[in-house]
Coordinates of C-alpha atoms and ligand atoms in Angstrom, one line a residue:
X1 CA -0.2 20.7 18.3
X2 CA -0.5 19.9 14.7
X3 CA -4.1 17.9 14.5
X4 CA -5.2 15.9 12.0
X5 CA -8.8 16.2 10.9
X6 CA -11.6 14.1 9.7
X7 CA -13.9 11.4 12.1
X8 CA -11.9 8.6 11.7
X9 CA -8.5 10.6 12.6
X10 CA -10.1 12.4 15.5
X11 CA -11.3 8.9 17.2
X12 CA -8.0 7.7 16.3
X13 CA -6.2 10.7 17.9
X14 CA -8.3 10.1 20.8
X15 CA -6.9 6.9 20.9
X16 CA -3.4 7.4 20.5
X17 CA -3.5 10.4 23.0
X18 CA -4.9 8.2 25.8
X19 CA -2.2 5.7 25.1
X20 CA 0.6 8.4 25.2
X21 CA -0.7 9.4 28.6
X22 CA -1.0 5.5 29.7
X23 CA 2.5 5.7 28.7
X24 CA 4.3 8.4 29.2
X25 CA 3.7 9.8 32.9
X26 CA 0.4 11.3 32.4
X27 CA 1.6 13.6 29.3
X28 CA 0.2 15.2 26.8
X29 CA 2.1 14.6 23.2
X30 CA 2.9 17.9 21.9
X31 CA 3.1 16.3 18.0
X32 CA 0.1 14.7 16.1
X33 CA 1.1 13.5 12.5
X34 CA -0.6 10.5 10.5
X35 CA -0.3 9.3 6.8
X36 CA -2.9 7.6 4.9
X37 CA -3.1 3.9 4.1
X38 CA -4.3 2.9 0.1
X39 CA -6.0 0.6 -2.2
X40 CA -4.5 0.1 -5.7
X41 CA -7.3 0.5 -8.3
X42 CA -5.5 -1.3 -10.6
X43 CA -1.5 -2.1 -11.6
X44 CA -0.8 -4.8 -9.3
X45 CA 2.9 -6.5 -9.0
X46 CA 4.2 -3.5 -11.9
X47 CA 5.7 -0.8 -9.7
X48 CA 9.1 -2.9 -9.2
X49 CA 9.1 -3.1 -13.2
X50 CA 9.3 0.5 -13.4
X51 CA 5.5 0.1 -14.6
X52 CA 2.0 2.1 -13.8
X53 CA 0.2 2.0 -10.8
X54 CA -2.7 3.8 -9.8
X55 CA -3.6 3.4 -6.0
X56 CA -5.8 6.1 -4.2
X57 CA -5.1 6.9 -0.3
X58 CA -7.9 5.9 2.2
X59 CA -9.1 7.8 5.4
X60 CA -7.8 4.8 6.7
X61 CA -4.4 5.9 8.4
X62 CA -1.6 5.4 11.1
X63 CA -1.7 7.9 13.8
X64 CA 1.8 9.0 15.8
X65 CA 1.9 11.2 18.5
X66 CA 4.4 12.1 21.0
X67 CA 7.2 14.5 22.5
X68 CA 11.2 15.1 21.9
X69 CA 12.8 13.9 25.2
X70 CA 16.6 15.7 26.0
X71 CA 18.2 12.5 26.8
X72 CA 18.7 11.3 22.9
X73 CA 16.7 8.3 24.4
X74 CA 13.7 7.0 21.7
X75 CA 10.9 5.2 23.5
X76 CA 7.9 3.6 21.3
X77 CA 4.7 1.8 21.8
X78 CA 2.4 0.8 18.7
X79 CA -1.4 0.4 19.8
X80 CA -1.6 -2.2 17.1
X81 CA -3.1 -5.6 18.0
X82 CA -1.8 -7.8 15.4
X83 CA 1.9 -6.5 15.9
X84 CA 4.3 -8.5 17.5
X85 CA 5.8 -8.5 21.1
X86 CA 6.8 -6.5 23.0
X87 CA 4.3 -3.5 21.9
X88 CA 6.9 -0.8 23.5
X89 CA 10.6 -0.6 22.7
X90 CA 13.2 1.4 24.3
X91 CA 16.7 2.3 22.6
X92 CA 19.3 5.1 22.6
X93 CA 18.8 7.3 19.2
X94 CA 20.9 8.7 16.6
X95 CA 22.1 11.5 19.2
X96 CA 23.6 9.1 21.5
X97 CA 26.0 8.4 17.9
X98 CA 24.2 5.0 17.9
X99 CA 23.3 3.5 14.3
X100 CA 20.0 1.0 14.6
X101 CA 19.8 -2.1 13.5
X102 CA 16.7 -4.3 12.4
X103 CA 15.9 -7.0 15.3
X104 CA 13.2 -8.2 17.0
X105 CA 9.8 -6.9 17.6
X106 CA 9.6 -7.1 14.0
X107 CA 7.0 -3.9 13.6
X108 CA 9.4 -2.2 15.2
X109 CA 12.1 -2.2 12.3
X110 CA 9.7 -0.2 9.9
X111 CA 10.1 3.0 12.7
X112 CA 14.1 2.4 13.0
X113 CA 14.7 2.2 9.6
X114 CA 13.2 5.4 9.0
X115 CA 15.1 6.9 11.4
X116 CA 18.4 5.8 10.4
X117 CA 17.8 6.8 6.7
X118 CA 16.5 10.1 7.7
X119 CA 18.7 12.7 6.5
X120 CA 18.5 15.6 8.8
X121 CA 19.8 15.8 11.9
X122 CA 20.9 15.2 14.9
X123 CA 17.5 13.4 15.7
X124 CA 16.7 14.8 19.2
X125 CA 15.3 11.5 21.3
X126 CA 11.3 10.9 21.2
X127 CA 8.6 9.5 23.4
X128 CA 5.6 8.2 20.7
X129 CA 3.0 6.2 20.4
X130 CA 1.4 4.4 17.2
X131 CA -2.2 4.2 16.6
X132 CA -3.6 3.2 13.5
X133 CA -7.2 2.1 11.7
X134 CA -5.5 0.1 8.2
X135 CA -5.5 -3.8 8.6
X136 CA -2.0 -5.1 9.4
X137 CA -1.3 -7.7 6.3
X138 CA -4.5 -6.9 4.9
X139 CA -2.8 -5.2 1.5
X140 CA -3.9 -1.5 2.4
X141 CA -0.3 -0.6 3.4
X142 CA -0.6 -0.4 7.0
X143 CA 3.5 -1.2 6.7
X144 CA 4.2 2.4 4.1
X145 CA 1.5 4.3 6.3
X146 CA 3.9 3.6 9.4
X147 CA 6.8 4.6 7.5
X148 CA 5.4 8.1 6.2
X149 CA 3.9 9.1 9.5
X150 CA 6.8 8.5 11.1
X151 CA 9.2 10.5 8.9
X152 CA 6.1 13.2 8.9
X153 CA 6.7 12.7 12.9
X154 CA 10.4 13.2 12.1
X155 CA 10.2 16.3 10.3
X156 CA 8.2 18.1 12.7
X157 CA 11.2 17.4 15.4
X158 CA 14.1 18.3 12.8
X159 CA 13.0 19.7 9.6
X160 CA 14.4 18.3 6.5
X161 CA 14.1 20.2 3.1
X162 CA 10.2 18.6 2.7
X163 CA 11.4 17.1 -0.3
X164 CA 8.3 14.4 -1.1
X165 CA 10.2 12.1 -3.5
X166 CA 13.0 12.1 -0.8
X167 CA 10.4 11.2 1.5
X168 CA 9.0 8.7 0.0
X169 CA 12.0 6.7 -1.2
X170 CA 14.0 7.4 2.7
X171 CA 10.4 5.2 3.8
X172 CA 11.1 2.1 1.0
X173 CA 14.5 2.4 2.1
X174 CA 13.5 2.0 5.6
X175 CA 11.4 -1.3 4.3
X176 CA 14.3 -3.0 2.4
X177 CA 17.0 -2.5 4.4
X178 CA 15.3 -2.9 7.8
X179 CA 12.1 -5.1 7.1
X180 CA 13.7 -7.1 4.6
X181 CA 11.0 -6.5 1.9
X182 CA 12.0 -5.6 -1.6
X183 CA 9.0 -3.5 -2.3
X184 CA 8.3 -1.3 -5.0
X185 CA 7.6 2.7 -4.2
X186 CA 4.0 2.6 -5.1
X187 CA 3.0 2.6 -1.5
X188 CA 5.0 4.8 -0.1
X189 CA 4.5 7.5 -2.7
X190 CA 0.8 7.4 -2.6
X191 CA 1.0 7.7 1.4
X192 CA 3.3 10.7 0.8
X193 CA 1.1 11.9 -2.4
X194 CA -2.6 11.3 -2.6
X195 CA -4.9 13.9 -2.6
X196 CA -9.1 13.8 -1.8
X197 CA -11.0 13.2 -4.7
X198 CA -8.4 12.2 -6.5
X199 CA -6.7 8.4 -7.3
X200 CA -2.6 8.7 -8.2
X201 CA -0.8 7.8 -11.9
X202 CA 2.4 7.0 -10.8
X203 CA 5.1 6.0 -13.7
X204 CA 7.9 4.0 -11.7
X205 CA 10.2 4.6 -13.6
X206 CA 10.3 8.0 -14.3
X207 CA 8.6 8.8 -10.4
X208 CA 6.5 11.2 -12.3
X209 CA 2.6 11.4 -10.7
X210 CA -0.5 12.5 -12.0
X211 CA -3.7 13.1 -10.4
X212 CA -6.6 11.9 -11.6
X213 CA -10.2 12.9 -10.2
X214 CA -12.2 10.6 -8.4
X215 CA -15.3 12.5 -7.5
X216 CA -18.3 11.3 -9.2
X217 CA -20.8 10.7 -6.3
X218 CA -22.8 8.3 -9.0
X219 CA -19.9 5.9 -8.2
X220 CA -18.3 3.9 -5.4
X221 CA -15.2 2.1 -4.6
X222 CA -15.7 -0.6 -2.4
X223 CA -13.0 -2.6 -0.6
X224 CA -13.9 -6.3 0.9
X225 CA -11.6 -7.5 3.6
X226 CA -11.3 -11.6 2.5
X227 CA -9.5 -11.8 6.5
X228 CA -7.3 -14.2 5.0
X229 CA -3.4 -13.8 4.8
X230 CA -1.6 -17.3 3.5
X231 CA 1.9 -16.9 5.1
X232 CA 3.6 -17.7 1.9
X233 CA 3.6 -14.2 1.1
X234 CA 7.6 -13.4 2.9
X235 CA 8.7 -15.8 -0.1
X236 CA 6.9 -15.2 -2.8
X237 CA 7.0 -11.9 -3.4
X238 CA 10.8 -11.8 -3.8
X239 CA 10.3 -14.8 -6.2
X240 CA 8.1 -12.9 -8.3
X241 CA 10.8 -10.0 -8.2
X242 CA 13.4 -12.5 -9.6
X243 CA 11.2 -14.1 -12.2
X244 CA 10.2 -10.4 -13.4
X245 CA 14.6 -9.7 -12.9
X246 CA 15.2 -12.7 -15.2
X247 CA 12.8 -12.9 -18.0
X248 CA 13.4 -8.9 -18.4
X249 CA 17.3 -10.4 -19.0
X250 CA 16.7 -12.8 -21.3
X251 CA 14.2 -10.1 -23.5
X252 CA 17.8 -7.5 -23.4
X253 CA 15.4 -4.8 -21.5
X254 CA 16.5 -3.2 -18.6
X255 CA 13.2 -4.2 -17.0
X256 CA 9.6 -5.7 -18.2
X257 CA 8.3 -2.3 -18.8
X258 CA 10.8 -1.5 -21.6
X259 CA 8.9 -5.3 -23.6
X260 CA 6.1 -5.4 -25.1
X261 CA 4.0 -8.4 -25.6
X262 CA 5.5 -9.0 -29.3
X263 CA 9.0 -9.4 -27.8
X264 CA 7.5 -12.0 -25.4
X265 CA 6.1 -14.1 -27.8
X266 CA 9.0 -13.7 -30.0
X267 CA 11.6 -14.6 -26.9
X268 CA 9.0 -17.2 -25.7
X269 CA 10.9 -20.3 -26.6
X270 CA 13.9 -18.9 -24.2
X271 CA 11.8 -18.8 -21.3
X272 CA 10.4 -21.1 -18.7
X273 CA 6.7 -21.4 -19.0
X274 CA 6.6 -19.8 -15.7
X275 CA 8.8 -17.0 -16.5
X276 CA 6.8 -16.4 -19.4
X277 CA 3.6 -16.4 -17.6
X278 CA 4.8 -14.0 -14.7
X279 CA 6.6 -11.8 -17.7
X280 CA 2.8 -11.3 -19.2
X281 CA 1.1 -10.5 -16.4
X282 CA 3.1 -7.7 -15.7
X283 CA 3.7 -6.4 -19.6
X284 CA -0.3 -6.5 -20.2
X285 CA -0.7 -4.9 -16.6
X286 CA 1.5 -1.7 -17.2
X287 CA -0.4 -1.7 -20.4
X288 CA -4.0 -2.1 -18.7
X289 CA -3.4 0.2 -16.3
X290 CA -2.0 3.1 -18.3
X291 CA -5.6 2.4 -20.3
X292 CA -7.8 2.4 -17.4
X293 CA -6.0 5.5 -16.1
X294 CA -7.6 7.2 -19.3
X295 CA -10.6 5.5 -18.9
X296 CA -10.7 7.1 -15.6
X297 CA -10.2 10.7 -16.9
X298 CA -13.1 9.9 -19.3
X299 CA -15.3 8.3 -16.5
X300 CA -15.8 5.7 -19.0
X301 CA -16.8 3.4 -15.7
X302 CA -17.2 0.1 -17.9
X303 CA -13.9 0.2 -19.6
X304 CA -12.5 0.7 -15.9
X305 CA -14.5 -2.2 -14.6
X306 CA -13.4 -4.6 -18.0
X307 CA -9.8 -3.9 -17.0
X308 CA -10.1 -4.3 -13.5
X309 CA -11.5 -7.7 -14.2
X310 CA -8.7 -8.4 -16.8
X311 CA -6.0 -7.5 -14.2
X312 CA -7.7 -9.6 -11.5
X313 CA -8.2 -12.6 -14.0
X314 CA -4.2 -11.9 -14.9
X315 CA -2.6 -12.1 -10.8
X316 CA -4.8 -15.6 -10.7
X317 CA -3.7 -17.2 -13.9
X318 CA -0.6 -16.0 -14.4
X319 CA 0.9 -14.4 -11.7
X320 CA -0.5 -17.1 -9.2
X321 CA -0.8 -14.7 -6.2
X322 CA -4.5 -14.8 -6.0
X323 CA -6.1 -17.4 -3.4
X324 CA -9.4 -18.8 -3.2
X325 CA -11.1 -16.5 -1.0
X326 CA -10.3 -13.5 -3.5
X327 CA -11.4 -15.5 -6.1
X328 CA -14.9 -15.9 -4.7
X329 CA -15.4 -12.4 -3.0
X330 CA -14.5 -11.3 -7.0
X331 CA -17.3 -13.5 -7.9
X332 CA -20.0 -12.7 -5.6
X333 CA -19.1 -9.0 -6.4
X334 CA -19.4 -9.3 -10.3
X335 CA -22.6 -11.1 -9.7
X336 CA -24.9 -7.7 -9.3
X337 CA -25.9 -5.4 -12.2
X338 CA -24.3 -2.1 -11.1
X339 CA -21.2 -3.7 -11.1
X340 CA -18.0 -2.0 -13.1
X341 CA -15.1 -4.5 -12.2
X342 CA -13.4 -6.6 -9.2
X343 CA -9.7 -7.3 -8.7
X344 CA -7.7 -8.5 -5.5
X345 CA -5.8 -5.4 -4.7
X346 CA -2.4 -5.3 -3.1
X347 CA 0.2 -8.5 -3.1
X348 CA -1.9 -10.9 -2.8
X349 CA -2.5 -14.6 -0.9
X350 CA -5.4 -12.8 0.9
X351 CA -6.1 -9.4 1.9
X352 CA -8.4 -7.3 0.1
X353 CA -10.8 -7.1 -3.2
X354 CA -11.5 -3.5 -4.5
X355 CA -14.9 -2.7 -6.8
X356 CA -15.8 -0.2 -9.1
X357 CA -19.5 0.0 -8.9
X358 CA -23.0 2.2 -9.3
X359 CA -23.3 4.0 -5.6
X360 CA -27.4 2.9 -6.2
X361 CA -26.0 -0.9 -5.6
X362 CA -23.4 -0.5 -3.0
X363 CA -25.9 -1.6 -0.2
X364 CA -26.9 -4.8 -2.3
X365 CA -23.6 -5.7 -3.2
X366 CA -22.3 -5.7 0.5
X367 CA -25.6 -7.8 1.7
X368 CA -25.2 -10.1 -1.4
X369 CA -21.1 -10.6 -0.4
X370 CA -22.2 -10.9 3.3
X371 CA -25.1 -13.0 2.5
X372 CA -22.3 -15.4 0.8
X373 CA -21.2 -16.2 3.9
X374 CA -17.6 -14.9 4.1
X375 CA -16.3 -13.6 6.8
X376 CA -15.5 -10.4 5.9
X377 CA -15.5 -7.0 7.0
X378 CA -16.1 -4.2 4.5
X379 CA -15.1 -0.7 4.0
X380 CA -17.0 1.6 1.4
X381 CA -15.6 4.6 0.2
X382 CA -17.4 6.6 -1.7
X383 CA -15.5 8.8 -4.1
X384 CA -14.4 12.2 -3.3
X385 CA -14.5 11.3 0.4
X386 CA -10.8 9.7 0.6
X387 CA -8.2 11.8 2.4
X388 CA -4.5 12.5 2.2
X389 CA -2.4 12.5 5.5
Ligands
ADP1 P1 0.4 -4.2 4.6 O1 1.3 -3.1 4.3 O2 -0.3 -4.7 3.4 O3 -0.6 -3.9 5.7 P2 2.8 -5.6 5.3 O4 3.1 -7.1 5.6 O5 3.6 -4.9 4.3 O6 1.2 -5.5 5.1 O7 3.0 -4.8 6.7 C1 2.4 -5.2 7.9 C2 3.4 -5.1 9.0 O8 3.7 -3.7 9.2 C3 2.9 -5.6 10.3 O9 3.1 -7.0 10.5 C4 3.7 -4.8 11.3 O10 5.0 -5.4 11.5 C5 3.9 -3.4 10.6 N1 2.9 -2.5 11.0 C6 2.0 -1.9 10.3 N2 1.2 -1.0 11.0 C7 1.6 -1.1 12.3 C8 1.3 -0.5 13.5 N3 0.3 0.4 13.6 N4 2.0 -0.8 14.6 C9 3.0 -1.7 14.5 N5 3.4 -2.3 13.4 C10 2.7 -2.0 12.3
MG2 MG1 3.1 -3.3 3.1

């Protein structure tokens, strides 16, 4: 049995293994595979604009276990409380010549559509459970994290050629064409790609990565769960994609990251103001984030912070996919001396803040958000101590 290490995996493991025996007869699952969940330091809404992005992967991960079964039969139960009924499905697999389709229980469409895009095969049939410790909705990834562990699952019952970009674009595959959600391929690359101590350069449109270190124990990265997810989110975020589609168009670039912000202004008067305003965000955010990436290599901390705050200050005003609660947890964060820089981090409406700050003020900056009175639920991470799946 392959087992993952770390505390958090090994409780979580624990976890999933008691499940699979709940499950499955009493068993034992031969397989143990998980991939890591991620917070996006900075380059928010730029990865489906062939921009920057620079996420780092959490100990935070999902967990599957299980066994090949010789029917062809695939049998699955997620552990997950915020997923939606029924938590065990039960459908003939690619052996049995069937091709899946997406459907109801709706977390169950991010395991089928990796198998169907997997490209080795015959995919003997599975029993496995899913067990995982990243927030569902909360903007950590929970939905790539699932994908990766299952085509890391996948691979250990039919090897494919271990191909990571393959891997990584099979798992956004698996998201558009099954869970209906045009993502861009930071998440699944950084679940496939991070590394400890290290946050992730991705270029999107060249799929190029470069590490960056991330182990200075003088500084933290803290991420504040706002518990809030506004449910306009299944909308909005292929709005966005359009808007970003359009005013691209009208500039004559194949996409925002070919403009810059002198052939906005200069196209300005062809644009809605609300084109215009998303089509900003996202040019100064490649450009921010390509700059805080070499702030990073320089730990130059208060450059990182300024840019952070920029970006965050960019989603609310022009991008609009900040909410309230964000807003304020940003605040009370900027509030303490020790501070670098907030931002919300992931889509949006809800979810999480991340912050760059001194480790001597972590404690008081947690008390200080607490003592704000929001209900939230925070996660410190101090650099160097993240792990890859
Ligand atoms: P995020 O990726 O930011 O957590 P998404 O909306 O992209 O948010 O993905 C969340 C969805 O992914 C959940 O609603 C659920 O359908 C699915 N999902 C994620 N983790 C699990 C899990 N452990 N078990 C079942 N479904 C999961
Ligand atoms: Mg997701």
């Amino acid at each position: 049995m392959e087992s993952p290490s770390g505390p958090e995996q090994g409780s979580l493991l624990a976890a999933a293994r008691g499940a699979y025996r709940t499950f499955f007869g009493g068993l034992d699952p031969q397989i143990a595979v998980s991939a890591p969940g991620r917070v996006n330091l900075i380059g928010e809404h730029t990865d489906y604009n062939q921009g920057f992005v620079l996420p780092m992967a959490l100990q935070m991960g999902t967990m599957v276990v299980g066994s090949p079964r010789e029917d062809g039969i695939i049998s699955i139960v997620t552990t997950a409380q915020g997923a939606d009924e029924p938590k065990k499905v039960t459908f003939p697999g690619p052996m049995e010549g069937a091709t899946l389709e997406p459907g109801e229980p709706r977390w169950a469409n991010y395991v089928k559509g990796v198998i169907q895009h997997y490209q080795a095969g015959p995919l003997p049939g599975f029993n496995a459970v899913i067990a995982s410790n990243v927030p569902l909705g909360g903007g950590l990834s929970s939905s790539a994290s699932l994908e990766v562990a299952t085509y890391t699952f996948l691979q250990q019952l039919c090897p494919d050629n271990g191909d990571p970009v393959t891997k990584a674009l099979v798992c956004q595959k698996a998201e558009h064409t099954f869970a209906m959600m045009p993502c861009g391929i930071m998440d699944q690359f950084i679940s496939v790609m991070g590394k400890e101590g290290h946050a992730l350069l991705i270029d999107c449109r060249s799929l190029e990565t470069f590490l960056v270190p991330l182990d200075d124990p003088d500084v933290v990265v803290l991420i504040t769960n706002s518990n809030v997810r506004h449910t306009l989110t299944g909308s909005e975020y292929p709005t966005r994609r359009r808007q970003c589609e359009e005013a691209a168009k009208v500039l004559g670039k194949e996409s925002l990251r070919e403009a810059t912000m002198a052939d906005l202004e200069a196209s300005k008067a062809l644009l809605s103001e609300l084109v215009y305003r998303r089509a900003r965000h996202v040019i100064g955010e490649i450009e921010r984030t390509s700059r805080a990436s070499e702030a990073l290599q320089s730990k130059d901390y208060k450059r990182f912070g300024q840019l952070m705050v920029e970006s965050h200050n960019s989603l609310r005003d022009d991008y609009d996919v900040s909410c309230p609660e964000l807003d304020e947890l940003v605040s009370f964060a900027l509030e303490i001396p020790g501070v670098y820089g907030s931002r919300m981090t992931g889509g949006g409406f809800g979810g999480c803040t991340v912050t760059l700050l001194e480790s001597g003020v972590a404690e008081k900056v947690q008390k200080h958000i607490k003592v704000c009175d929001i209900d939230t639920e925070q996660c410190l991470s101090q650099w160097g101590g993240q792990s890859s799946g």
